[in-house]
Amino acid sequence: MLKVQNCNISELIPRLGGMFCGEKLLVGFLLKLRGTLIDPATFTKTALDQLIREDKLIGMLEFYNVENNDQEPDTQTSVRKEVIETIPGTKGYNFTFNKGNCFQNELQKLHGSDSYEFIPVFDDGSALFAQTKDGKLKGFDCRLFVGIKQLQTSADVAGSILRVYITPNAMSYWQGASGTFESDEFSFKEITPVAGLRIELGALAAAQTTTTAKITNLCSDTIVSGLTTPANWKMSRNGALEAVTAVAESNGNYTFTHAALVAGQEISFQTMVSGYPVYVLDTSYFAGKSIETEVA
């Protein structure tokens, strides 16, 4: 059923009295894939992990520096000097990250994207969401552009730049339908982005039932420990995935137990949980796949 839309005067009267809670310092932001609404009544740590496991949420990006980059509204002035707004303004930020070229390579994948929603995170662990009419939550639809990477040439810190622009359609939420939310299970500022893994396999020989691998962070030589749940790994044999029966680790050196290898097969190991590539470990998240190696 549709009805004629009339101007409701009561909706245009602001209730500005009473006590209000100011927002805290902005320390980072989440990026959520568009198209998924969050029910605040059921959004547990498990639900959060599933969003990240499905690559629908990028954990908090902590910036080095930030500048407002708002697009001011267009106005027109009549001959009687009356000003009216013809096109509303939009919200924008320039975020600078001092994280090196490997981070830049990953950040560049966001360039030109309009697939994400922007969710600011504050220093008390809460986050700002848009509130839909049915009580669900979402981020603020945005466009993302990666600026030209700057090298440090003076005392000023330089690095990667991400420009975030809230879309015009999302500005009604930004200006008049937002809310700050927190969880009693986790802090939003503890939710890190998925870390890439470098998985380097040892020698592969026919009939062996264990394979060794050194696992480090994709962008450094830092070892990664604790990824020892067999159900979170799969071995690929000529492109077909199969189970890993045991995983042991010592100081970043892993041993995978599996069915016997056969000469000439192409083997790789990868994180895989219920069809998704992200391994959840408390508030840390990992994903990686080794290079395919032929069995001798």
Short mmCIF file of C-alpha atoms in Angstrom, two decimals, residues 25-246:
data_model
loop_
_atom_site.label_atom_id
_atom_site.label_comp_id
_atom_site.label_asym_id
_atom_site.label_seq_id
_atom_site.Cartn_x
_atom_site.Cartn_y
_atom_site.Cartn_z
CA LEU A 25 38.34 9.89 19.58
CA LEU A 26 38.37 8.28 16.13
CA VAL A 27 41.20 5.70 16.07
CA GLY A 28 40.37 3.54 13.04
CA PHE A 29 37.61 2.10 10.91
CA LEU A 30 36.07 -1.13 9.63
CA LEU A 31 35.02 -1.82 6.05
CA LYS A 32 31.94 -4.00 5.59
CA LEU A 33 30.79 -5.41 2.28
CA ARG A 34 27.52 -3.85 1.17
CA GLY A 35 24.33 -5.89 1.24
CA THR A 36 24.48 -7.44 4.72
CA LEU A 37 22.49 -5.96 7.59
CA ILE A 38 23.44 -6.54 11.22
CA ASP A 39 20.85 -7.36 13.88
CA PRO A 40 22.23 -5.79 17.08
CA ALA A 41 20.23 -8.26 19.20
CA THR A 42 22.06 -11.28 17.75
CA PHE A 43 25.43 -9.88 16.72
CA THR A 44 27.76 -12.03 18.83
CA LYS A 45 31.49 -12.72 18.44
CA THR A 46 30.49 -15.83 16.47
CA ALA A 47 28.45 -13.72 14.03
CA LEU A 48 31.34 -11.26 13.72
CA ASP A 49 33.81 -14.08 13.00
CA GLN A 50 31.52 -15.47 10.31
CA LEU A 51 31.36 -12.09 8.53
CA ILE A 52 35.16 -11.94 8.50
CA ARG A 53 35.47 -15.61 7.51
CA GLU A 54 33.26 -14.90 4.49
CA ASP A 55 35.41 -11.85 3.58
CA LYS A 56 32.46 -9.54 4.23
CA LEU A 57 34.21 -7.46 6.90
CA ILE A 58 37.71 -5.99 7.03
CA GLY A 59 38.86 -5.57 10.64
CA MET A 60 39.98 -2.25 12.09
CA LEU A 61 42.46 -0.30 10.00
CA GLU A 62 44.52 1.85 12.35
CA PHE A 63 45.83 4.96 10.60
CA TYR A 64 48.89 7.10 11.31
CA ASN A 65 47.21 10.38 10.39
CA VAL A 66 43.80 11.56 9.20
CA GLU A 67 42.44 14.73 7.61
CA ASN A 68 38.86 15.73 6.95
CA ASN A 69 38.18 16.03 3.22
CA ASP A 70 34.53 17.03 3.11
CA GLN A 71 32.82 18.13 -0.08
CA GLU A 72 30.94 21.27 0.89
CA PRO A 73 27.34 21.74 -0.33
CA ASP A 74 26.52 23.88 -3.35
CA THR A 75 24.42 26.95 -2.62
CA GLN A 76 22.70 29.66 -4.60
CA THR A 77 22.02 33.24 -3.49
CA SER A 78 18.99 35.15 -4.68
CA VAL A 79 18.93 38.86 -5.55
CA ARG A 80 17.54 39.41 -2.04
CA LYS A 81 20.62 37.60 -0.62
CA GLU A 82 18.62 34.58 0.48
CA VAL A 83 20.82 31.48 0.46
CA ILE A 84 19.44 28.05 -0.41
CA GLU A 85 21.26 24.73 -0.59
CA THR A 86 20.99 23.19 -4.04
CA ILE A 87 23.21 20.10 -3.62
CA PRO A 88 24.03 18.69 -0.16
CA GLY A 89 27.62 18.17 0.93
CA THR A 90 29.31 14.83 1.55
CA LYS A 91 31.71 13.54 4.19
CA GLY A 92 35.27 12.58 3.31
CA TYR A 93 38.52 11.52 4.96
CA ASN A 94 42.14 11.18 3.88
CA PHE A 95 43.84 8.44 5.90
CA THR A 96 47.64 8.04 5.91
CA PHE A 97 49.29 4.71 6.81
CA ASN A 98 53.00 4.30 7.54
CA LYS A 99 53.21 0.57 6.82
CA GLY A 100 55.50 0.06 3.82
CA ASN A 101 55.18 -1.24 0.28
CA CYS A 102 53.62 -4.65 1.10
CA PHE A 103 50.71 -2.87 2.81
CA GLN A 104 50.47 -0.55 -0.20
CA ASN A 105 50.17 -3.56 -2.53
CA GLU A 106 47.22 -4.89 -0.55
CA LEU A 107 45.60 -1.46 -0.10
CA GLN A 108 45.68 -0.85 -3.85
CA LYS A 109 43.10 -3.63 -4.26
CA LEU A 110 40.54 -1.20 -2.77
CA HIS A 111 41.17 1.52 -5.35
CA GLY A 112 37.99 2.69 -7.04
CA SER A 113 35.81 0.32 -5.03
CA ASP A 114 32.22 1.14 -4.16
CA SER A 115 31.56 -2.28 -2.63
CA TYR A 116 32.14 -1.34 1.02
CA GLU A 117 30.52 0.49 3.91
CA PHE A 118 32.57 2.68 6.24
CA ILE A 119 32.29 2.05 10.01
CA PRO A 120 34.27 4.44 12.28
CA VAL A 121 35.82 2.96 15.45
CA PHE A 122 36.48 4.99 18.61
CA ASP A 123 39.16 4.68 21.27
CA ASP A 124 36.76 3.12 23.78
CA GLY A 125 36.15 0.18 21.41
CA SER A 126 32.71 1.31 20.24
CA ALA A 127 31.75 1.85 16.58
CA LEU A 128 29.41 4.15 14.65
CA PHE A 129 26.71 2.50 12.53
CA ALA A 130 23.86 3.64 10.32
CA GLN A 131 20.44 2.64 11.67
CA THR A 132 17.77 1.47 9.25
CA LYS A 133 14.05 1.90 9.86
CA ASP A 134 13.63 -1.74 10.94
CA GLY A 135 16.28 -1.40 13.65
CA LYS A 136 19.07 -3.14 11.77
CA LEU A 137 22.60 -1.75 11.44
CA LYS A 138 24.89 -1.15 8.50
CA GLY A 139 27.90 0.96 7.66
CA PHE A 140 27.89 4.12 5.58
CA ASP A 141 28.11 3.41 1.84
CA CYS A 142 31.34 4.84 0.51
CA ARG A 143 33.73 5.15 -2.42
CA LEU A 144 37.38 4.31 -1.88
CA PHE A 145 40.40 5.71 -3.71
CA VAL A 146 44.05 4.93 -3.03
CA GLY A 147 46.27 8.01 -3.30
CA ILE A 148 49.81 8.11 -4.64
CA LYS A 149 52.17 6.44 -2.19
CA GLN A 150 54.57 8.95 -0.68
CA LEU A 151 58.14 8.21 0.39
CA GLN A 152 59.59 10.01 3.37
CA THR A 153 61.78 12.88 2.19
CA SER A 154 61.83 14.99 5.35
CA ALA A 155 60.96 14.80 9.02
CA ASP A 156 57.29 14.47 8.05
CA VAL A 157 56.02 10.88 7.99
CA ALA A 158 54.73 9.68 4.61
CA GLY A 159 53.25 6.45 3.27
CA SER A 160 50.06 5.02 1.78
CA ILE A 161 46.93 7.14 1.45
CA LEU A 162 43.31 5.97 1.39
CA ARG A 163 40.59 8.46 0.52
CA VAL A 164 37.10 7.60 1.82
CA TYR A 165 34.01 9.44 0.57
CA ILE A 166 30.56 8.78 2.03
CA THR A 167 28.10 8.51 -0.86
CA PRO A 168 25.32 11.13 -1.17
CA ASN A 169 22.66 8.47 -0.49
CA ALA A 170 24.37 7.53 2.80
CA MET A 171 24.58 11.12 4.06
CA SER A 172 21.03 10.98 5.44
CA TYR A 173 22.25 8.23 7.81
CA TRP A 174 25.47 10.09 8.60
CA GLN A 175 23.59 13.27 9.46
CA GLY A 176 20.41 11.96 11.02
CA ALA A 177 20.19 8.19 11.56
CA SER A 178 23.38 6.93 13.20
CA GLY A 179 24.19 5.29 16.51
CA THR A 180 27.26 4.29 18.50
CA PHE A 181 27.30 0.63 19.55
CA GLU A 182 29.54 -1.54 21.71
CA SER A 183 29.71 -5.24 22.53
CA ASP A 184 30.09 -7.01 25.87
CA GLU A 185 32.00 -9.82 24.10
CA PHE A 186 34.64 -7.89 22.17
CA SER A 187 36.03 -4.45 21.41
CA PHE A 188 35.75 -3.26 17.82
CA LYS A 189 39.27 -1.85 17.98
CA GLU A 190 40.61 -5.35 18.79
CA ILE A 191 39.22 -6.81 15.56
CA THR A 192 42.21 -6.87 13.21
CA PRO A 193 42.13 -7.25 9.41
CA VAL A 194 42.89 -10.68 7.95
CA ALA A 195 46.66 -11.24 7.89
CA GLY A 196 48.15 -12.91 4.83
CA LEU A 197 50.39 -15.95 5.39
CA ARG A 198 53.55 -17.03 3.59
CA ILE A 199 53.57 -20.85 3.64
CA GLU A 200 56.87 -22.38 2.50
CA LEU A 201 56.82 -26.17 2.09
CA GLY A 202 59.69 -28.52 2.72
CA ALA A 203 60.68 -31.32 0.33
CA LEU A 204 57.89 -33.57 -0.98
CA ALA A 205 58.57 -37.22 -1.69
CA ALA A 206 56.39 -40.15 -2.74
CA ALA A 207 54.81 -42.18 0.10
CA GLN A 208 55.43 -39.53 2.79
CA THR A 209 52.52 -38.89 5.14
CA THR A 210 53.83 -35.74 6.81
CA THR A 211 54.88 -32.43 5.28
CA THR A 212 56.80 -29.65 6.98
CA ALA A 213 56.16 -25.97 6.36
CA LYS A 214 57.47 -22.67 7.66
CA ILE A 215 54.67 -20.14 8.15
CA THR A 216 55.40 -16.43 8.47
CA ASN A 217 53.54 -13.16 8.02
CA LEU A 218 53.08 -12.28 4.35
CA CYS A 219 54.72 -8.87 4.77
CA SER A 220 57.54 -9.78 7.17
CA ASP A 221 59.63 -12.67 8.48
CA THR A 222 57.63 -12.75 11.72
CA ILE A 223 56.61 -16.31 12.54
CA VAL A 224 52.93 -17.12 13.05
CA SER A 225 52.11 -19.57 15.84
CA GLY A 226 48.98 -21.28 17.09
CA LEU A 227 47.36 -22.36 13.81
CA THR A 228 47.14 -26.01 14.85
CA THR A 229 43.47 -26.93 14.37
CA PRO A 230 43.42 -29.62 11.62
CA ALA A 231 39.84 -28.78 10.58
CA ASN A 232 41.03 -25.29 9.58
CA TRP A 233 43.49 -26.61 6.98
CA LYS A 234 43.17 -28.44 3.68
CA MET A 235 45.70 -30.10 1.42
CA SER A 236 45.20 -29.64 -2.32
CA ARG A 237 46.17 -32.68 -4.39
CA ASN A 238 46.06 -31.90 -8.12
CA GLY A 239 43.43 -29.26 -7.35
CA ALA A 240 41.20 -31.46 -5.18
CA LEU A 241 40.94 -30.55 -1.49
CA GLU A 242 41.29 -33.19 1.21
CA ALA A 243 41.53 -33.28 4.97
CA VAL A 244 44.61 -32.78 7.09
CA THR A 245 44.47 -35.23 10.01
CA ALA A 246 46.91 -33.52 12.40
#
